[in-house]
Amino acid sequence: MAHEPMDLLQGTLDVLILRALAWGTMHGYGVSRWIHERTDGTIAIEDAPLYKALHRLEKAEFVLAEWGLSENNRRARYYRLTPLGRKQLRAQEANWRRYAAAVFRVLEPA
Amino acid sequence: MMRRFFYPRRTRRDTQTDVDEELRFHLDSRQQDLVARGETNSDARLQALREFGDLDDAREYLRNIDQEIESLRRRKDYMSDLLQDLRFAMRSLGSDASIIRQSLILGGEAYRVLSVMPPQFTFPATTVEIHLPFSTIPDNAIPRIRPVRIMNVVARLAPGVTPEQARAEMTSITRELATRYPESNAVQRLVIQRGMLLAVTGAAAGIGSALLLSRYIEGLLYGIASTDVMTYVSVAVALPLIAGAASLIPARRASRVDPLVALQPE
């Protein structure tokens, strides 16, 4: 499998998805809506990379996917966080806070 | 064994169907939401597609990754089933002669127990405790982890055949196989490859953990950065070379093993 470069967006996307799923079990569309609402549309995220990330996280065993019935009674693929995924979320969240704090320190007037 | 029924195997086709159904669910849900907000059906569909991005590329990527997940899961299931069966068999049946002619389930396949070896019998591979008849190993029971496999076979001499006769016949069979299949008959190369694979995997794991851990010993290092590139590169290159050289000894031994040595009880 060709590994995608871990650019900023991909790393960001992973942590946002894990965060969404920490809130509860969701299908892909649910995750997409959750992120859009939380970011107020500030970050433009296409759905294609979101689904790619979901399946990549499944392969890494950070999330578990299962088929279930949606609110309108259709078969949908639901994702939930594994204990390993929860651990990964904590680690990535800490990294992000450090990263953001460093950027803020540079941007803020001395 | 029950697990096999609960996790039905997915084929290539199923994986594609699953991906398509997941994506269709997404687009339909988005379309419905937009229609509920007053968009027309066709405008809503177009917007859902636009927001999605490259659909064909995602479809292809998701199908590939799902197939990888599936084959990983299959391999893991097979190994854990087999281990569980073996542990059960060893615990409940070990050294009990009454199991002869009974059947035994290993890795989902039924086998009939033909014989129990005497305790002093030495197998060519000392870690193996159960041997399967050569002709009855179903091909799909062997996970295809590597393209080539090394196989040890234990056989019993037919009545009236001397070890010397058998040895002579084995030698001529070996020679014939070597000329007929020069590609797969390179025992020496194979053992070296396996040794190298171990070393390369080890080096990769080692460098990974070294990069992670070295920052903690930064204070103890003198005159060298904890992520000194030359050190990493030279270790990574030297190690496989040393491993390759070290594999030469077992490799040469393996290619010289006399098959009959293994056939004789102590």
Short mmCIF file of C-alpha atoms in Angstrom, two decimals:
data_model
loop_
_atom_site.label_atom_id
_atom_site.label_comp_id
_atom_site.label_asym_id
_atom_site.label_seq_id
_atom_site.Cartn_x
_atom_site.Cartn_y
_atom_site.Cartn_z
CA MET A 1 0.00 0.00 0.00
CA ALA A 2 1.26 3.46 -0.87
CA HIS A 3 1.62 5.54 2.24
CA GLU A 4 0.21 9.02 2.01
CA PRO A 5 2.48 11.74 3.31
CA MET A 6 1.49 12.78 6.82
CA ASP A 7 0.80 16.37 5.95
CA LEU A 8 -0.84 18.83 8.28
CA LEU A 9 -4.34 18.21 7.01
CA GLN A 10 -4.19 14.45 7.41
CA GLY A 11 -2.88 14.68 10.95
CA THR A 12 -5.56 17.23 11.76
CA LEU A 13 -8.26 15.11 10.24
CA ASP A 14 -7.28 12.05 12.28
CA VAL A 15 -7.49 13.89 15.57
CA LEU A 16 -10.82 15.52 14.63
CA ILE A 17 -12.32 12.15 13.69
CA LEU A 18 -11.08 10.47 16.87
CA ARG A 19 -12.49 13.36 18.88
CA ALA A 20 -15.88 13.06 17.17
CA LEU A 21 -16.02 9.33 17.88
CA ALA A 22 -15.01 9.85 21.50
CA TRP A 23 -18.35 11.56 21.78
CA GLY A 24 -20.21 8.47 20.56
CA THR A 25 -20.69 5.87 17.84
CA MET A 26 -21.34 7.52 14.47
CA HIS A 27 -21.55 6.73 10.79
CA GLY A 28 -19.30 8.52 8.32
CA TYR A 29 -21.92 11.13 7.48
CA GLY A 30 -22.42 11.78 11.19
CA VAL A 31 -18.69 12.38 11.65
CA SER A 32 -18.66 14.71 8.65
CA ARG A 33 -21.59 16.78 10.01
CA TRP A 34 -20.15 16.82 13.55
CA ILE A 35 -16.86 18.26 12.32
CA HIS A 36 -18.53 20.81 10.04
CA GLU A 37 -20.73 22.05 12.85
CA ARG A 38 -17.90 22.24 15.40
CA THR A 39 -15.57 24.11 13.05
CA ASP A 40 -18.31 26.45 11.82
CA GLY A 41 -17.14 25.70 8.30
CA THR A 42 -13.82 27.47 8.98
CA ILE A 43 -11.84 24.47 7.86
CA ALA A 44 -12.85 23.21 4.43
CA ILE A 45 -12.84 19.43 4.66
CA GLU A 46 -13.92 17.30 1.74
CA ASP A 47 -15.63 14.03 2.55
CA ALA A 48 -13.35 11.84 0.42
CA PRO A 49 -10.27 12.31 2.65
CA LEU A 50 -12.52 11.92 5.68
CA TYR A 51 -13.62 8.44 4.60
CA LYS A 52 -10.08 7.51 3.66
CA ALA A 53 -8.96 8.52 7.14
CA LEU A 54 -11.80 6.54 8.75
CA HIS A 55 -10.78 3.35 6.98
CA ARG A 56 -7.11 3.99 7.68
CA LEU A 57 -7.94 4.40 11.37
CA GLU A 58 -9.87 1.13 11.17
CA LYS A 59 -6.83 -0.63 9.75
CA ALA A 60 -4.70 0.80 12.57
CA GLU A 61 -7.32 -0.59 14.98
CA PHE A 62 -8.05 2.83 16.43
CA VAL A 63 -11.69 2.50 15.39
CA LEU A 64 -14.01 -0.45 14.88
CA ALA A 65 -16.55 -0.47 12.04
CA GLU A 66 -19.86 -2.31 12.15
CA TRP A 67 -22.97 -2.28 10.01
CA GLY A 68 -26.10 -1.07 11.74
CA LEU A 69 -29.41 0.64 11.03
CA SER A 70 -29.51 4.39 10.64
CA GLU A 71 -32.13 6.76 12.03
CA ASN A 72 -34.06 6.43 8.75
CA ASN A 73 -33.81 2.62 8.80
CA ARG A 74 -31.07 2.21 6.23
CA ARG A 75 -27.99 0.02 6.51
CA ALA A 76 -25.10 2.27 7.54
CA ARG A 77 -21.51 1.65 8.56
CA TYR A 78 -20.99 2.79 12.13
CA TYR A 79 -17.64 3.58 13.69
CA ARG A 80 -16.62 3.53 17.30
CA LEU A 81 -13.40 4.18 19.17
CA THR A 82 -11.37 1.23 20.46
CA PRO A 83 -9.39 1.51 23.72
CA LEU A 84 -6.30 1.84 21.52
CA GLY A 85 -8.01 4.68 19.64
CA ARG A 86 -8.81 6.45 22.88
CA LYS A 87 -5.16 6.28 23.84
CA GLN A 88 -4.18 7.59 20.41
CA LEU A 89 -6.64 10.46 20.77
CA ARG A 90 -5.10 11.49 24.10
CA ALA A 91 -1.60 11.43 22.61
CA GLN A 92 -2.58 13.37 19.48
CA GLU A 93 -4.60 15.87 21.47
CA ALA A 94 -1.61 16.61 23.70
CA ASN A 95 0.59 17.04 20.63
CA TRP A 96 -1.90 19.43 19.09
CA ARG A 97 -2.14 21.58 22.18
CA ARG A 98 1.64 21.86 22.33
CA TYR A 99 1.81 22.67 18.63
CA ALA A 100 -0.94 25.29 18.77
CA ALA A 101 0.56 26.89 21.91
CA ALA A 102 3.91 27.21 20.14
CA VAL A 103 2.32 28.89 17.11
CA PHE A 104 0.41 31.28 19.37
CA ARG A 105 3.58 32.23 21.21
CA VAL A 106 5.13 33.27 17.90
CA LEU A 107 2.10 35.18 16.67
CA GLU A 108 1.28 37.08 19.82
CA PRO A 109 2.92 40.52 20.16
CA ALA A 110 5.82 40.41 22.62
CA MET B 1 -14.50 -22.86 15.52
CA MET B 2 -17.78 -21.05 16.03
CA ARG B 3 -16.15 -17.74 15.22
CA ARG B 4 -15.94 -18.71 11.57
CA PHE B 5 -19.69 -18.61 11.34
CA PHE B 6 -20.02 -15.28 13.06
CA TYR B 7 -17.45 -13.56 10.85
CA PRO B 8 -18.41 -14.67 7.38
CA ARG B 9 -15.53 -14.27 4.97
CA ARG B 10 -15.85 -11.28 2.70
CA THR B 11 -14.84 -11.60 -0.91
CA ARG B 12 -13.39 -8.93 -3.17
CA ARG B 13 -16.86 -8.35 -4.53
CA ASP B 14 -18.40 -7.92 -1.05
CA THR B 15 -15.76 -5.37 -0.13
CA GLN B 16 -16.66 -3.32 -3.19
CA THR B 17 -20.39 -3.61 -2.41
CA ASP B 18 -19.78 -2.49 1.17
CA VAL B 19 -17.76 0.55 0.06
CA ASP B 20 -20.39 1.50 -2.51
CA GLU B 21 -23.18 1.16 0.02
CA GLU B 22 -21.33 3.29 2.56
CA LEU B 23 -20.68 6.05 0.03
CA ARG B 24 -24.21 5.92 -1.33
CA PHE B 25 -25.56 6.25 2.20
CA HIS B 26 -23.43 9.35 2.70
CA LEU B 27 -24.48 11.05 -0.53
CA ASP B 28 -28.16 10.21 -0.04
CA SER B 29 -28.16 11.50 3.55
CA ARG B 30 -26.48 14.75 2.51
CA GLN B 31 -28.90 15.17 -0.36
CA GLN B 32 -31.88 14.64 1.95
CA ASP B 33 -30.57 17.20 4.43
CA LEU B 34 -30.09 19.79 1.71
CA VAL B 35 -33.54 19.13 0.24
CA ALA B 36 -35.01 19.60 3.72
CA ARG B 37 -33.35 23.02 3.68
CA GLY B 38 -35.17 23.95 0.48
CA GLU B 39 -32.79 22.87 -2.29
CA THR B 40 -34.12 21.05 -5.34
CA ASN B 41 -33.28 17.36 -5.64
CA SER B 42 -30.77 17.78 -8.46
CA ASP B 43 -29.05 20.81 -6.90
CA ALA B 44 -28.79 18.94 -3.60
CA ARG B 45 -27.20 15.91 -5.29
CA LEU B 46 -24.70 18.11 -7.11
CA GLN B 47 -23.73 19.89 -3.93
CA ALA B 48 -23.36 16.59 -2.06
CA LEU B 49 -21.04 15.33 -4.79
CA ARG B 50 -19.05 18.58 -4.84
CA GLU B 51 -18.57 18.47 -1.08
CA PHE B 52 -17.45 14.87 -1.30
CA GLY B 53 -14.46 15.44 -3.59
CA ASP B 54 -12.91 12.75 -5.78
CA LEU B 55 -15.44 9.92 -5.51
CA ASP B 56 -13.74 7.40 -7.82
CA ASP B 57 -10.39 7.83 -6.15
CA ALA B 58 -11.92 7.38 -2.71
CA ARG B 59 -13.82 4.31 -3.88
CA GLU B 60 -10.63 2.68 -5.12
CA TYR B 61 -8.66 3.61 -1.99
CA LEU B 62 -11.35 2.37 0.40
CA ARG B 63 -11.73 -0.91 -1.43
CA ASN B 64 -7.99 -1.55 -1.28
CA ILE B 65 -7.68 -0.71 2.37
CA ASP B 66 -10.74 -2.85 3.22
CA GLN B 67 -9.17 -5.80 1.46
CA GLU B 68 -6.01 -5.34 3.48
CA ILE B 69 -8.04 -5.19 6.69
CA GLU B 70 -9.86 -8.36 5.67
CA SER B 71 -6.73 -10.32 4.90
CA LEU B 72 -5.10 -9.19 8.15
CA ARG B 73 -8.18 -10.32 10.05
CA ARG B 74 -8.25 -13.64 8.24
CA ARG B 75 -4.61 -14.32 9.05
CA LYS B 76 -5.12 -13.39 12.69
CA ASP B 77 -8.23 -15.59 12.99
CA TYR B 78 -6.49 -18.53 11.44
CA MET B 79 -3.48 -18.27 13.72
CA SER B 80 -5.54 -17.88 16.88
CA ASP B 81 -7.84 -20.78 15.94
CA LEU B 82 -4.90 -22.99 15.24
CA LEU B 83 -3.15 -22.08 18.48
CA GLN B 84 -6.30 -22.64 20.48
CA ASP B 85 -6.88 -26.03 18.88
CA LEU B 86 -3.29 -27.07 19.45
CA ARG B 87 -3.34 -26.02 23.07
CA PHE B 88 -6.56 -27.94 23.61
CA ALA B 89 -5.23 -31.00 21.85
CA MET B 90 -1.99 -30.99 23.83
CA ARG B 91 -3.73 -30.52 27.15
CA SER B 92 -6.55 -32.99 26.78
CA LEU B 93 -5.06 -35.62 24.53
CA GLY B 94 -1.31 -35.41 25.00
CA SER B 95 0.33 -38.83 25.36
CA ASP B 96 -2.98 -40.66 25.41
CA ALA B 97 -2.73 -43.60 23.00
CA SER B 98 -6.51 -44.02 22.80
CA ILE B 99 -6.74 -41.04 20.45
CA ILE B 100 -5.39 -43.12 17.59
CA ARG B 101 -7.98 -43.31 14.79
CA GLN B 102 -10.04 -40.59 16.43
CA SER B 103 -10.48 -37.36 14.60
CA LEU B 104 -9.11 -34.01 15.61
CA ILE B 105 -10.04 -30.53 14.41
CA LEU B 106 -7.05 -28.27 13.68
CA GLY B 107 -7.57 -24.83 12.20
CA GLY B 108 -11.07 -25.75 11.10
CA GLU B 109 -9.99 -28.91 9.27
CA ALA B 110 -10.65 -32.44 10.53
CA TYR B 111 -7.75 -34.87 10.76
CA ARG B 112 -7.65 -38.47 11.80
CA VAL B 113 -4.90 -39.39 14.24
CA LEU B 114 -2.76 -42.07 12.61
CA SER B 115 -0.09 -42.61 15.20
CA VAL B 116 1.58 -41.22 18.27
CA MET B 117 5.36 -40.94 18.16
CA PRO B 118 7.40 -42.47 20.97
CA PRO B 119 8.58 -39.80 23.44
CA GLN B 120 12.26 -40.29 22.51
CA PHE B 121 11.58 -39.64 18.82
CA THR B 122 13.48 -36.62 17.50
CA PHE B 123 11.78 -34.55 14.86
CA PRO B 124 13.80 -32.53 12.36
CA ALA B 125 12.27 -29.39 13.81
CA THR B 126 12.33 -29.60 17.58
CA THR B 127 9.58 -27.05 18.18
CA VAL B 128 6.92 -29.01 16.30
CA GLU B 129 4.79 -31.43 18.22
CA ILE B 130 2.07 -32.34 15.78
CA HIS B 131 2.73 -33.54 12.25
CA LEU B 132 0.13 -33.69 9.50
CA PRO B 133 0.12 -36.24 6.69
CA PHE B 134 1.79 -34.65 3.68
CA SER B 135 -1.03 -35.30 1.23
CA THR B 136 -3.85 -34.09 3.45
CA ILE B 137 -2.76 -30.56 4.31
CA PRO B 138 -5.42 -28.49 2.56
CA ASP B 139 -3.79 -25.73 0.58
CA ASN B 140 -6.07 -23.07 1.99
CA ALA B 141 -5.08 -24.01 5.54
CA ILE B 142 -1.62 -22.64 4.91
CA PRO B 143 -1.64 -18.86 5.22
CA ARG B 144 0.32 -17.42 2.34
CA ILE B 145 2.68 -15.25 4.25
CA ARG B 146 5.70 -15.95 2.05
CA PRO B 147 5.76 -17.13 -1.52
CA VAL B 148 8.07 -20.07 -0.73
CA ARG B 149 7.85 -22.44 2.18
CA ILE B 150 10.31 -24.83 3.72
CA MET B 151 8.72 -28.10 4.59
CA ASN B 152 9.98 -30.89 6.79
CA VAL B 153 8.60 -34.32 6.10
CA VAL B 154 8.91 -37.38 8.35
CA ALA B 155 8.31 -40.76 6.72
CA ARG B 156 8.47 -44.40 7.69
CA LEU B 157 10.57 -46.87 5.70
CA ALA B 158 8.56 -49.48 3.81
CA PRO B 159 9.21 -53.02 5.06
CA GLY B 160 12.35 -54.52 3.57
CA VAL B 161 13.85 -51.21 2.43
CA THR B 162 17.25 -50.39 3.89
CA PRO B 163 18.18 -46.84 4.90
CA GLU B 164 20.89 -46.93 2.18
CA GLN B 165 18.37 -47.69 -0.56
CA ALA B 166 16.07 -44.96 0.64
CA ARG B 167 19.00 -42.54 0.83
CA ALA B 168 20.00 -43.32 -2.75
CA GLU B 169 16.47 -42.82 -3.98
CA MET B 170 16.11 -39.52 -2.09
CA THR B 171 19.35 -38.27 -3.63
CA SER B 172 18.18 -39.05 -7.14
CA ILE B 173 14.77 -37.44 -6.50
CA THR B 174 16.47 -34.35 -5.12
CA ARG B 175 18.71 -34.12 -8.15
CA GLU B 176 15.78 -34.49 -10.52
CA LEU B 177 13.74 -31.82 -8.69
CA ALA B 178 16.71 -29.48 -8.74
CA THR B 179 17.00 -29.67 -12.51
CA ARG B 180 13.25 -29.49 -13.04
CA TYR B 181 12.62 -26.54 -10.68
CA PRO B 182 15.88 -24.56 -10.49
CA GLU B 183 13.95 -21.50 -9.25
CA SER B 184 12.40 -22.97 -6.12
CA ASN B 185 15.24 -25.28 -5.25
CA ALA B 186 17.57 -22.68 -3.83
CA VAL B 187 17.56 -23.70 -0.19
CA GLN B 188 20.69 -21.71 0.52
CA ARG B 189 19.30 -18.49 -0.95
CA LEU B 190 16.05 -19.02 0.90
CA VAL B 191 17.59 -19.30 4.33
CA ILE B 192 19.68 -16.20 3.71
CA GLN B 193 16.59 -14.31 2.57
CA ARG B 194 14.76 -15.26 5.72
CA GLY B 195 17.69 -14.21 7.87
CA MET B 196 17.90 -10.89 6.04
CA LEU B 197 14.19 -10.29 6.44
CA LEU B 198 14.52 -10.74 10.18
CA ALA B 199 17.42 -8.32 10.31
CA VAL B 200 15.73 -5.67 8.20
CA THR B 201 12.54 -5.88 10.24
CA GLY B 202 14.62 -5.72 13.40
CA ALA B 203 16.56 -2.73 12.16
CA ALA B 204 13.37 -0.90 11.23
CA ALA B 205 11.81 -1.58 14.63
CA GLY B 206 15.05 -0.65 16.35
CA ILE B 207 15.45 2.65 14.56
CA GLY B 208 11.84 3.46 15.26
CA SER B 209 12.16 2.89 18.97
CA ALA B 210 15.60 4.51 19.06
CA LEU B 211 14.16 7.69 17.53
CA LEU B 212 11.39 7.66 20.08
CA LEU B 213 13.55 6.91 23.08
CA SER B 214 16.76 8.73 22.29
CA ARG B 215 15.42 12.11 23.30
CA TYR B 216 15.21 10.84 26.87
CA ILE B 217 18.92 10.07 26.97
CA GLU B 218 19.92 13.28 25.21
CA GLY B 219 21.45 14.54 28.45
CA LEU B 220 23.70 11.50 28.71
CA LEU B 221 25.13 11.75 25.20
CA TYR B 222 28.36 13.61 24.73
CA GLY B 223 29.63 14.92 21.41
CA ILE B 224 26.82 13.43 19.38
CA ALA B 225 23.24 14.46 18.68
CA SER B 226 20.55 12.00 19.74
CA THR B 227 19.33 11.83 16.17
CA ASP B 228 22.72 11.66 14.47
CA VAL B 229 21.90 10.55 10.93
CA MET B 230 25.26 8.87 10.24
CA THR B 231 24.93 6.64 13.29
CA TYR B 232 21.47 5.50 12.28
CA VAL B 233 22.44 4.91 8.67
CA SER B 234 25.62 3.03 9.43
CA VAL B 235 23.92 0.76 11.95
CA ALA B 236 21.04 0.14 9.57
CA VAL B 237 23.42 -0.82 6.78
CA ALA B 238 25.89 -2.82 8.84
CA LEU B 239 23.31 -4.92 10.63
CA PRO B 240 21.67 -6.58 7.61
CA LEU B 241 25.13 -7.27 6.19
CA ILE B 242 26.23 -8.98 9.36
CA ALA B 243 22.95 -10.90 9.50
CA GLY B 244 23.43 -11.97 5.89
CA ALA B 245 26.85 -13.30 6.69
CA ALA B 246 25.56 -15.01 9.82
CA SER B 247 22.74 -16.65 7.87
CA LEU B 248 25.33 -18.25 5.61
CA ILE B 249 26.25 -20.84 8.21
CA PRO B 250 22.71 -22.21 8.82
CA ALA B 251 22.03 -21.81 5.12
CA ARG B 252 24.90 -24.06 4.13
CA ARG B 253 23.97 -26.52 6.83
CA ALA B 254 20.33 -26.58 5.67
CA SER B 255 21.33 -27.25 2.09
CA ARG B 256 23.50 -30.16 3.23
CA VAL B 257 21.02 -31.81 5.62
CA ASP B 258 20.71 -35.47 4.91
CA PRO B 259 16.96 -36.18 4.81
CA LEU B 260 17.44 -39.66 6.23
CA VAL B 261 19.11 -38.48 9.40
CA ALA B 262 15.77 -37.15 10.46
CA LEU B 263 13.97 -40.33 9.57
CA GLN B 264 15.70 -42.56 12.06
CA PRO B 265 14.50 -42.81 15.63
CA GLU B 266 17.26 -42.29 18.17
#
